[in-house]
Amino acid sequence: MVEKKPFITQAEAQKIISDVPTPFHLYDEKGIRANARRVNAAFGWNTGYKEYFAVKATPNPYLLKILKEEGCGVDCSSYTELMLAEACGFTGEEIMFSSNDTPVEDMQKAFALGAYINLDDLTHVDFLERVAGIPAVVCCRYNPGGTFDLGNGIMDNPGDSKYGMTEDQMAEAYTRLMAKGTKEFGIHAFLASNTVTDAYYPVLSGILFELAVRLHQRTGAKIKFINLSGGVGVAYKPGQRANDIAVIGAGVRKKFEEILVPAGMGDVEIFTEMGRFMLAPYGCLVTTALHEKHIYKEYIGVDACAANLMRPAMYGSYHHITVLGKENAPCDHIYDVTGGLCENNDKFAIDRPLPKIDKGDVLVIHDTGAHGFSMGYNYNGKLRSAEVLLCEDGEHQLIRRAETPADYFATFDFSPYYKKLGL
Ligand SMILES: *Cc1c(COP(=O)(O)O)cnc(C)c1O
């Protein structure tokens, strides 16, 4: 069971705020490193294991560097993510390129970097050969169709998802790639998102290990790695159970020993591609209460908005909120906590019991370390916030400055209006 406690105190927050005004996303280096070590330990039984952090979750070079120091690679899906990976010093087999609907330049860039290329479709075999070339190792993404069930209910609907290939297409892709010179293969699948159960990876690995044995027997292809992709969730809500990565790693090992080892495939490397599990709990959005409003409901308006954290508006997601300095005060007020977008879904919390909030209070919105800042946008002319790292030694470091109006208007720099903006 998870107790929701911020990783900063009011005093620590005030110190940072005197340097970087709110709103900003704050990341906890100590927590990130400790979690990465738990992940690597959980899969340490597999000698080729590697976590490829999903860059889209938190595309910040300072955070990618921390993960690199902990032995992680990166999973990229676009040209700019590949550029970022390259700038952080990731090369070759430290990069997975899991894209779909892939543009020519993106495929060429991934090939030039020597990344593991994960093909989303059978037609991409010829596409890859035509625009780039045929690598010695190629991964193919699998979609089993139907529904994905963990025994206690449907988790997701692969049959409705645009990703991946059928088993027959996987076999055909391998056969055609072998004829063109590919020597070794990977298998990849992402079948459910934000799973809060230790069963997801083990069940998925059972499916993929059996598929690997069938594909090997059918085509003769040598399977080099199996990438379990992302989807391991975190406990966003208080009292929710948290995934136990050690139990998850042991569950995957059991399937490995039951299925792959007897098939003579005990040398297969296990990869993961987690975003949320790696960073979500180790980031938070720090924001200041600007206004209170009393109409038919009680509102607290803060200086952050959905442009800084889209998940509540987009998915109705729960993000826990702590009012700094009032951690132990009774939650005897019911508030909607809102941003300033001209959209009524711009609410970080609806009907949330919280302590009495006063103007100027600093609120911590929890678990924004993944799919937080990165989903930001500029609607209503709102600017993206800064990102700050709380370093292991307790100091803080600006790792992305806040946007300015000059950033917002930069794409008009060719036009006569740009001058008149007086930037
Ligand atoms: C988004 C994504 C991930 C990471 O997903 P999480 O839910 O953050 O673990 C991994 N792989 C691929 C291909 C993705 O699209």
Short mmCIF file of C-alpha atoms and ligand atoms in Angstrom, two decimals:
data_model
loop_
_atom_site.label_atom_id
_atom_site.label_comp_id
_atom_site.label_asym_id
_atom_site.label_seq_id
_atom_site.Cartn_x
_atom_site.Cartn_y
_atom_site.Cartn_z
CA MET A 1 0.00 0.00 0.00
CA VAL A 2 1.30 3.38 -0.95
CA GLU A 3 1.29 6.40 1.29
CA LYS A 4 1.50 9.56 -0.79
CA LYS A 5 4.27 11.72 0.63
CA PRO A 6 6.02 14.41 -1.41
CA PHE A 7 9.77 14.05 -1.77
CA ILE A 8 10.26 17.69 -0.72
CA THR A 9 9.34 19.69 2.36
CA GLN A 10 7.86 23.18 2.36
CA ALA A 11 11.25 24.67 3.31
CA GLU A 12 13.02 22.83 0.48
CA ALA A 13 10.34 23.93 -1.97
CA GLN A 14 10.60 27.56 -0.88
CA LYS A 15 14.34 27.47 -1.44
CA ILE A 16 13.87 26.26 -5.01
CA ILE A 17 11.01 28.70 -5.67
CA SER A 18 13.19 31.65 -4.67
CA ASP A 19 15.39 30.62 -7.59
CA VAL A 20 12.88 29.16 -10.10
CA PRO A 21 9.32 30.52 -9.91
CA THR A 22 6.38 28.12 -10.02
CA PRO A 23 5.06 26.25 -11.87
CA PHE A 24 7.81 23.70 -12.51
CA HIS A 25 8.25 19.97 -12.68
CA LEU A 26 10.70 18.72 -10.05
CA TYR A 27 12.57 15.39 -10.29
CA ASP A 28 14.17 13.38 -7.50
CA GLU A 29 17.58 12.06 -8.54
CA LYS A 30 17.93 9.83 -5.49
CA GLY A 31 14.57 8.15 -6.13
CA ILE A 32 15.29 7.72 -9.83
CA ARG A 33 18.63 6.02 -9.20
CA ALA A 34 17.33 3.74 -6.43
CA ASN A 35 14.42 2.61 -8.60
CA ALA A 36 16.65 1.99 -11.65
CA ARG A 37 18.87 -0.19 -9.45
CA ARG A 38 15.85 -2.17 -8.23
CA VAL A 39 14.81 -2.73 -11.86
CA ASN A 40 18.27 -3.92 -12.89
CA ALA A 41 18.47 -6.20 -9.84
CA ALA A 42 15.05 -7.70 -10.59
CA PHE A 43 16.22 -8.81 -14.03
CA GLY A 44 19.84 -9.45 -13.08
CA TRP A 45 19.31 -13.19 -13.62
CA ASN A 46 19.25 -12.50 -17.39
CA THR A 47 22.77 -11.65 -18.54
CA GLY A 48 21.67 -9.60 -21.56
CA TYR A 49 18.97 -7.66 -19.72
CA LYS A 50 18.57 -3.97 -20.56
CA GLU A 51 15.93 -1.37 -19.79
CA TYR A 52 15.40 1.01 -22.72
CA PHE A 53 13.77 4.07 -21.16
CA ALA A 54 10.86 5.31 -23.30
CA VAL A 55 12.10 8.81 -24.15
CA LYS A 56 8.61 10.12 -24.93
CA ALA A 57 7.74 9.82 -21.23
CA THR A 58 10.32 12.45 -20.14
CA PRO A 59 12.55 13.74 -22.93
CA ASN A 60 15.10 15.63 -20.85
CA PRO A 61 18.83 15.04 -21.48
CA TYR A 62 19.78 15.51 -17.81
CA LEU A 63 17.40 12.73 -16.79
CA LEU A 64 18.46 10.51 -19.70
CA LYS A 65 22.07 10.92 -18.54
CA ILE A 66 21.17 9.73 -15.03
CA LEU A 67 19.45 6.68 -16.50
CA LYS A 68 22.44 6.06 -18.78
CA GLU A 69 24.72 6.07 -15.74
CA GLU A 70 22.43 3.43 -14.22
CA GLY A 71 22.92 1.22 -17.28
CA CYS A 72 19.76 2.02 -19.21
CA GLY A 73 19.39 2.50 -22.94
CA VAL A 74 16.66 4.53 -24.65
CA ASP A 75 13.57 3.72 -26.68
CA CYS A 76 12.91 6.32 -29.37
CA SER A 77 10.03 6.66 -31.78
CA SER A 78 10.81 9.81 -33.78
CA TYR A 79 13.58 11.78 -35.43
CA THR A 80 13.90 14.31 -32.62
CA GLU A 81 13.96 11.60 -29.95
CA LEU A 82 16.79 9.94 -31.89
CA MET A 83 18.62 13.29 -32.03
CA LEU A 84 18.25 13.63 -28.27
CA ALA A 85 19.51 10.09 -27.70
CA GLU A 86 22.53 10.81 -29.89
CA ALA A 87 23.26 14.07 -28.06
CA CYS A 88 23.22 12.18 -24.74
CA GLY A 89 25.82 9.74 -26.07
CA PHE A 90 23.58 6.73 -26.70
CA THR A 91 24.64 4.75 -29.76
CA GLY A 92 24.03 1.48 -31.56
CA GLU A 93 22.56 -1.22 -29.35
CA GLU A 94 21.79 1.28 -26.58
CA ILE A 95 18.92 2.58 -28.74
CA MET A 96 15.66 0.82 -29.60
CA PHE A 97 13.70 2.47 -32.37
CA SER A 98 10.05 1.49 -31.82
CA SER A 99 8.11 3.65 -34.25
CA ASN A 100 4.95 3.26 -36.27
CA ASP A 101 3.79 5.01 -39.44
CA THR A 102 7.49 5.76 -39.82
CA PRO A 103 8.76 8.66 -41.96
CA VAL A 104 11.72 8.02 -44.29
CA GLU A 105 14.11 10.36 -42.46
CA ASP A 106 13.35 8.75 -39.10
CA MET A 107 14.13 5.27 -40.43
CA GLN A 108 17.34 6.53 -42.03
CA LYS A 109 18.44 8.21 -38.81
CA ALA A 110 17.80 5.06 -36.73
CA PHE A 111 19.74 2.98 -39.27
CA ALA A 112 22.64 5.46 -39.31
CA LEU A 113 22.83 5.33 -35.49
CA GLY A 114 22.92 1.52 -35.60
CA ALA A 115 19.84 1.35 -33.36
CA TYR A 116 17.82 -1.82 -32.97
CA ILE A 117 14.99 -1.16 -35.41
CA ASN A 118 11.60 -2.51 -34.37
CA LEU A 119 9.40 -2.97 -37.47
CA ASP A 120 5.73 -2.25 -36.90
CA ASP A 121 4.52 -3.86 -40.12
CA LEU A 122 5.39 -6.48 -42.73
CA THR A 123 5.51 -3.83 -45.45
CA HIS A 124 8.29 -2.11 -43.50
CA VAL A 125 10.72 -4.88 -44.49
CA ASP A 126 10.87 -3.53 -48.04
CA PHE A 127 10.56 0.05 -46.79
CA LEU A 128 13.59 -0.40 -44.52
CA GLU A 129 15.64 -1.98 -47.32
CA ARG A 130 14.66 0.71 -49.81
CA VAL A 131 15.32 3.79 -47.64
CA ALA A 132 18.15 2.59 -45.39
CA GLY A 133 19.43 -0.98 -45.62
CA ILE A 134 19.17 -4.35 -43.93
CA PRO A 135 20.68 -4.51 -40.43
CA ALA A 136 22.23 -7.67 -38.97
CA VAL A 137 19.63 -7.63 -36.18
CA VAL A 138 15.98 -6.65 -36.71
CA CYS A 139 13.07 -6.63 -34.26
CA CYS A 140 9.42 -7.12 -35.23
CA ARG A 141 6.44 -5.95 -33.22
CA TYR A 142 3.74 -8.52 -32.48
CA ASN A 143 -0.01 -8.03 -32.15
CA PRO A 144 -1.90 -11.17 -31.07
CA GLY A 145 -5.32 -9.61 -31.83
CA GLY A 146 -8.36 -10.34 -29.70
CA THR A 147 -8.40 -9.21 -26.09
CA PHE A 148 -5.64 -9.35 -23.51
CA ASP A 149 -6.77 -11.03 -20.34
CA LEU A 150 -4.88 -11.62 -17.09
CA GLY A 151 -7.43 -14.08 -15.75
CA ASN A 152 -9.28 -11.46 -13.70
CA GLY A 153 -10.72 -9.36 -16.50
CA ILE A 154 -9.85 -7.83 -19.84
CA MET A 155 -6.82 -5.54 -19.60
CA ASP A 156 -6.79 -4.23 -23.14
CA ASN A 157 -7.89 -4.83 -26.73
CA PRO A 158 -4.93 -5.65 -29.02
CA GLY A 159 -7.42 -6.47 -31.78
CA ASP A 160 -8.38 -2.79 -31.89
CA SER A 161 -4.84 -1.49 -31.72
CA LYS A 162 -2.94 -0.16 -34.74
CA TYR A 163 0.40 -1.63 -33.68
CA GLY A 164 2.30 -4.71 -34.71
CA MET A 165 1.93 -7.74 -36.97
CA THR A 166 0.11 -11.04 -36.89
CA GLU A 167 2.05 -14.23 -36.19
CA ASP A 168 2.02 -15.24 -39.87
CA GLN A 169 3.33 -11.81 -40.82
CA MET A 170 6.09 -12.10 -38.19
CA ALA A 171 7.16 -15.44 -39.74
CA GLU A 172 7.10 -13.97 -43.24
CA ALA A 173 9.05 -10.88 -42.12
CA TYR A 174 11.75 -13.08 -40.52
CA THR A 175 11.99 -15.32 -43.60
CA ARG A 176 12.28 -12.37 -45.96
CA LEU A 177 14.80 -10.57 -43.74
CA MET A 178 16.95 -13.72 -43.45
CA ALA A 179 17.01 -13.96 -47.26
CA LYS A 180 18.23 -10.36 -47.34
CA GLY A 181 20.98 -11.03 -44.78
CA THR A 182 19.58 -10.42 -41.28
CA LYS A 183 21.22 -12.80 -38.82
CA GLU A 184 19.32 -12.34 -35.56
CA PHE A 185 15.88 -11.19 -34.46
CA GLY A 186 13.97 -9.49 -31.72
CA ILE A 187 10.32 -9.78 -30.67
CA HIS A 188 8.43 -6.84 -29.18
CA ALA A 189 4.87 -6.35 -27.93
CA PHE A 190 3.01 -3.77 -25.84
CA LEU A 191 -0.37 -5.21 -24.88
CA ALA A 192 -1.60 -3.20 -21.87
CA SER A 193 -0.86 0.20 -20.34
CA ASN A 194 -0.39 1.30 -16.70
CA THR A 195 -0.97 -2.20 -15.32
CA VAL A 196 -1.02 -2.29 -11.53
CA THR A 197 -0.50 -6.01 -11.10
CA ASP A 198 2.67 -8.05 -10.83
CA ALA A 199 1.16 -10.47 -13.37
CA TYR A 200 1.41 -8.34 -16.53
CA TYR A 201 5.03 -8.92 -17.55
CA PRO A 202 4.98 -12.62 -16.58
CA VAL A 203 1.79 -13.27 -18.61
CA LEU A 204 3.10 -11.23 -21.55
CA SER A 205 6.45 -13.01 -21.42
CA GLY A 206 4.68 -16.38 -21.44
CA ILE A 207 2.92 -15.35 -24.66
CA LEU A 208 6.08 -13.95 -26.26
CA PHE A 209 8.36 -16.83 -25.21
CA GLU A 210 5.97 -19.38 -26.73
CA LEU A 211 5.76 -17.24 -29.86
CA ALA A 212 9.57 -17.13 -29.99
CA VAL A 213 9.81 -20.91 -29.85
CA ARG A 214 7.19 -21.29 -32.61
CA LEU A 215 8.84 -18.66 -34.84
CA HIS A 216 12.26 -20.26 -34.32
CA GLN A 217 10.94 -23.71 -35.16
CA ARG A 218 8.95 -22.48 -38.15
CA THR A 219 11.56 -20.21 -39.78
CA GLY A 220 14.89 -21.25 -38.24
CA ALA A 221 15.38 -17.63 -37.15
CA LYS A 222 17.77 -17.02 -34.26
CA ILE A 223 15.97 -15.01 -31.59
CA LYS A 224 18.41 -12.62 -29.93
CA PHE A 225 16.11 -10.67 -27.64
CA ILE A 226 12.54 -10.31 -26.44
CA ASN A 227 11.39 -6.81 -25.56
CA LEU A 228 8.53 -6.69 -23.06
CA SER A 229 8.08 -3.00 -23.82
CA GLY A 230 6.30 -0.68 -21.36
CA GLY A 231 3.02 -0.79 -19.51
CA VAL A 232 4.17 -1.43 -15.93
CA GLY A 233 2.09 0.98 -13.89
CA VAL A 234 2.48 2.98 -10.71
CA ALA A 235 0.20 3.64 -7.74
CA TYR A 236 -1.23 7.07 -8.47
CA LYS A 237 -3.85 6.82 -5.73
CA PRO A 238 -3.27 6.65 -1.99
CA GLY A 239 -3.83 3.16 -0.63
CA GLN A 240 -3.35 1.61 -4.06
CA ARG A 241 -0.91 -1.28 -4.18
CA ALA A 242 2.38 -0.62 -5.93
CA ASN A 243 3.95 -3.06 -8.36
CA ASP A 244 6.81 -5.07 -6.88
CA ILE A 245 9.48 -5.15 -9.57
CA ALA A 246 11.38 -7.96 -7.81
CA VAL A 247 8.26 -10.17 -7.96
CA ILE A 248 7.73 -9.16 -11.60
CA GLY A 249 11.33 -10.04 -12.52
CA ALA A 250 11.04 -13.41 -10.76
CA GLY A 251 7.75 -14.08 -12.59
CA VAL A 252 9.42 -13.47 -15.95
CA ARG A 253 12.34 -15.71 -14.94
CA LYS A 254 9.94 -18.56 -14.15
CA LYS A 255 8.40 -18.36 -17.64
CA PHE A 256 11.89 -18.10 -19.15
CA GLU A 257 12.96 -21.30 -17.41
CA GLU A 258 9.70 -23.09 -18.25
CA ILE A 259 9.56 -22.16 -21.93
CA LEU A 260 12.82 -20.85 -23.40
CA VAL A 261 15.43 -22.91 -21.54
CA PRO A 262 13.92 -26.31 -22.49
CA ALA A 263 13.72 -25.12 -26.13
CA GLY A 264 17.48 -24.49 -26.10
CA MET A 265 16.87 -20.73 -26.16
CA GLY A 266 18.29 -19.89 -22.72
CA ASP A 267 20.59 -17.26 -24.27
CA VAL A 268 17.73 -14.92 -25.24
CA GLU A 269 18.18 -11.40 -23.85
CA ILE A 270 15.26 -9.74 -22.06
CA PHE A 271 14.63 -6.07 -22.69
CA THR A 272 12.09 -3.70 -21.16
CA GLU A 273 11.02 -0.29 -22.38
CA MET A 274 9.38 1.28 -19.35
CA GLY A 275 8.66 4.96 -19.10
CA ARG A 276 6.08 5.39 -16.35
CA PHE A 277 7.58 2.89 -13.92
CA MET A 278 11.05 4.42 -14.28
CA LEU A 279 10.13 8.03 -13.59
CA ALA A 280 6.47 8.83 -12.79
CA PRO A 281 6.73 8.67 -8.96
CA TYR A 282 10.04 10.57 -8.97
CA GLY A 283 8.63 13.75 -10.48
CA CYS A 284 6.02 16.23 -9.28
CA LEU A 285 4.47 19.46 -10.50
CA VAL A 286 5.00 22.31 -8.04
CA THR A 287 2.42 25.06 -8.35
CA THR A 288 1.16 28.03 -6.34
CA ALA A 289 -2.46 28.82 -5.46
CA LEU A 290 -3.34 32.12 -7.18
CA HIS A 291 -7.05 32.51 -6.49
CA GLU A 292 -9.97 31.05 -4.61
CA LYS A 293 -13.48 31.22 -5.92
CA HIS A 294 -16.82 30.41 -4.30
CA ILE A 295 -19.79 29.82 -6.61
CA TYR A 296 -21.74 26.58 -6.82
CA LYS A 297 -18.55 24.79 -5.90
CA GLU A 298 -15.31 25.76 -4.22
CA TYR A 299 -12.42 26.41 -6.60
CA ILE A 300 -8.71 26.89 -6.12
CA GLY A 301 -6.96 28.33 -9.17
CA VAL A 302 -3.25 27.53 -9.46
CA ASP A 303 -0.49 28.85 -11.71
CA ALA A 304 -0.13 25.53 -13.57
CA CYS A 305 -2.71 24.29 -16.06
CA ALA A 306 -3.44 21.29 -18.27
CA ALA A 307 -0.78 22.58 -20.67
CA ASN A 308 1.74 21.52 -18.00
CA LEU A 309 0.04 18.24 -17.10
CA MET A 310 -2.56 16.90 -19.47
CA ARG A 311 -3.41 13.53 -17.93
CA PRO A 312 -6.31 14.64 -15.69
CA ALA A 313 -7.96 16.58 -18.53
CA MET A 314 -7.29 13.93 -21.14
CA TYR A 315 -7.94 10.69 -19.26
CA GLY A 316 -9.60 11.84 -16.04
CA SER A 317 -6.48 10.53 -14.30
CA TYR A 318 -6.07 10.86 -10.56
CA HIS A 319 -2.98 12.75 -9.39
CA HIS A 320 -2.58 13.08 -5.65
CA ILE A 321 -2.17 16.63 -4.28
CA THR A 322 -0.32 17.70 -1.15
CA VAL A 323 -0.48 21.26 0.22
CA LEU A 324 3.00 21.93 1.54
CA GLY A 325 3.11 22.89 5.20
CA LYS A 326 -0.37 21.42 5.68
CA GLU A 327 0.62 17.76 5.33
CA ASN A 328 -1.01 16.88 8.64
CA ALA A 329 -3.96 19.28 8.54
CA PRO A 330 -7.43 17.69 8.26
CA CYS A 331 -8.79 17.38 4.70
CA ASP A 332 -12.03 19.13 5.63
CA HIS A 333 -12.52 21.21 2.47
CA ILE A 334 -13.77 19.95 -0.90
CA TYR A 335 -12.18 21.68 -3.87
CA ASP A 336 -11.87 21.63 -7.62
CA VAL A 337 -8.25 22.56 -8.29
CA THR A 338 -8.08 24.27 -11.67
CA GLY A 339 -5.74 25.85 -14.18
CA GLY A 340 -6.54 28.88 -16.30
CA LEU A 341 -7.29 27.36 -19.70
CA CYS A 342 -10.59 28.31 -21.33
CA GLU A 343 -11.61 24.67 -21.08
CA ASN A 344 -13.69 23.35 -18.21
CA ASN A 345 -11.72 20.10 -18.17
CA ASP A 346 -8.65 22.04 -17.01
CA LYS A 347 -8.90 20.61 -13.50
CA PHE A 348 -6.16 18.80 -11.62
CA ALA A 349 -8.70 17.55 -9.10
CA ILE A 350 -12.48 17.47 -8.84
CA ASP A 351 -14.34 17.31 -5.52
CA ARG A 352 -11.06 16.57 -3.75
CA PRO A 353 -10.94 16.66 0.07
CA LEU A 354 -7.97 18.87 0.96
CA PRO A 355 -6.90 21.08 3.84
CA LYS A 356 -8.08 24.69 3.67
CA ILE A 357 -6.01 26.29 0.91
CA ASP A 358 -4.93 29.93 1.10
CA LYS A 359 -3.64 32.08 -1.70
CA GLY A 360 0.11 31.63 -1.97
CA ASP A 361 0.07 28.06 -0.70
CA VAL A 362 2.36 25.75 -2.65
CA LEU A 363 0.77 22.56 -3.97
CA VAL A 364 2.61 19.43 -5.03
CA ILE A 365 0.86 17.43 -7.73
CA HIS A 366 2.33 13.94 -7.46
CA ASP A 367 3.61 11.40 -9.96
CA THR A 368 4.24 13.70 -12.91
CA GLY A 369 7.71 12.33 -13.68
CA ALA A 370 6.53 10.49 -16.79
CA HIS A 371 3.96 11.52 -19.40
CA GLY A 372 3.74 14.85 -17.54
CA PHE A 373 5.79 17.72 -18.96
CA SER A 374 6.21 15.80 -22.23
CA MET A 375 2.51 15.86 -23.09
CA GLY A 376 2.46 19.63 -22.67
CA TYR A 377 1.14 21.97 -25.30
CA ASN A 378 0.61 25.68 -25.90
CA TYR A 379 -3.17 26.03 -26.02
CA ASN A 380 -4.42 29.47 -24.96
CA GLY A 381 -0.89 30.72 -25.46
CA LYS A 382 0.16 29.04 -22.22
CA LEU A 383 3.89 28.46 -21.94
CA ARG A 384 5.63 25.26 -20.95
CA SER A 385 7.16 25.27 -17.48
CA ALA A 386 10.70 24.78 -16.26
CA GLU A 387 12.06 21.42 -15.11
CA VAL A 388 14.25 21.23 -12.02
CA LEU A 389 16.34 18.39 -10.65
CA LEU A 390 16.58 17.82 -6.90
CA CYS A 391 20.11 16.43 -6.82
CA GLU A 392 21.31 13.64 -4.57
CA ASP A 393 23.21 16.14 -2.42
CA GLY A 394 20.03 18.15 -1.75
CA GLU A 395 20.96 21.01 -4.10
CA HIS A 396 18.80 21.76 -7.10
CA GLN A 397 19.62 22.31 -10.74
CA LEU A 398 17.60 23.89 -13.54
CA ILE A 399 17.41 21.21 -16.24
CA ARG A 400 15.05 23.06 -18.59
CA ARG A 401 14.16 26.74 -18.45
CA ALA A 402 10.55 27.84 -18.75
CA GLU A 403 9.33 28.92 -22.17
CA THR A 404 9.15 32.63 -22.87
CA PRO A 405 6.91 34.51 -25.31
CA ALA A 406 9.92 34.56 -27.68
CA ASP A 407 9.80 30.73 -27.78
CA TYR A 408 6.08 30.78 -28.37
CA PHE A 409 6.35 33.19 -31.30
CA ALA A 410 9.60 31.77 -32.74
CA THR A 411 7.84 30.05 -35.63
CA PHE A 412 6.71 33.47 -36.94
CA ASP A 413 10.29 34.70 -37.21
CA PHE A 414 9.95 34.88 -41.02
CA SER A 415 6.93 37.18 -40.88
CA PRO A 416 6.48 40.98 -40.60
CA TYR A 417 4.43 40.50 -37.42
CA TYR A 418 7.40 39.10 -35.55
CA LYS A 419 9.13 42.49 -35.33
CA LYS A 420 5.96 44.11 -34.02
CA LEU A 421 5.85 41.68 -31.09
CA GLY A 422 8.77 43.68 -29.68
CA LEU A 423 10.56 40.62 -28.36
C1 LIG B 1 4.86 4.63 -24.56
C2 LIG B 1 5.70 3.44 -24.87
C3 LIG B 1 6.47 2.83 -23.89
C4 LIG B 1 6.44 3.24 -22.43
O1 LIG B 1 5.19 3.06 -21.87
P1 LIG B 1 4.97 3.24 -20.28
O2 LIG B 1 3.50 3.10 -20.13
O3 LIG B 1 5.46 4.59 -19.94
O4 LIG B 1 5.74 2.17 -19.61
C5 LIG B 1 7.28 1.78 -24.26
N1 LIG B 1 7.33 1.35 -25.55
C6 LIG B 1 6.61 1.91 -26.52
C7 LIG B 1 6.73 1.40 -27.91
C8 LIG B 1 5.75 2.98 -26.21
O5 LIG B 1 5.02 3.53 -27.20
#
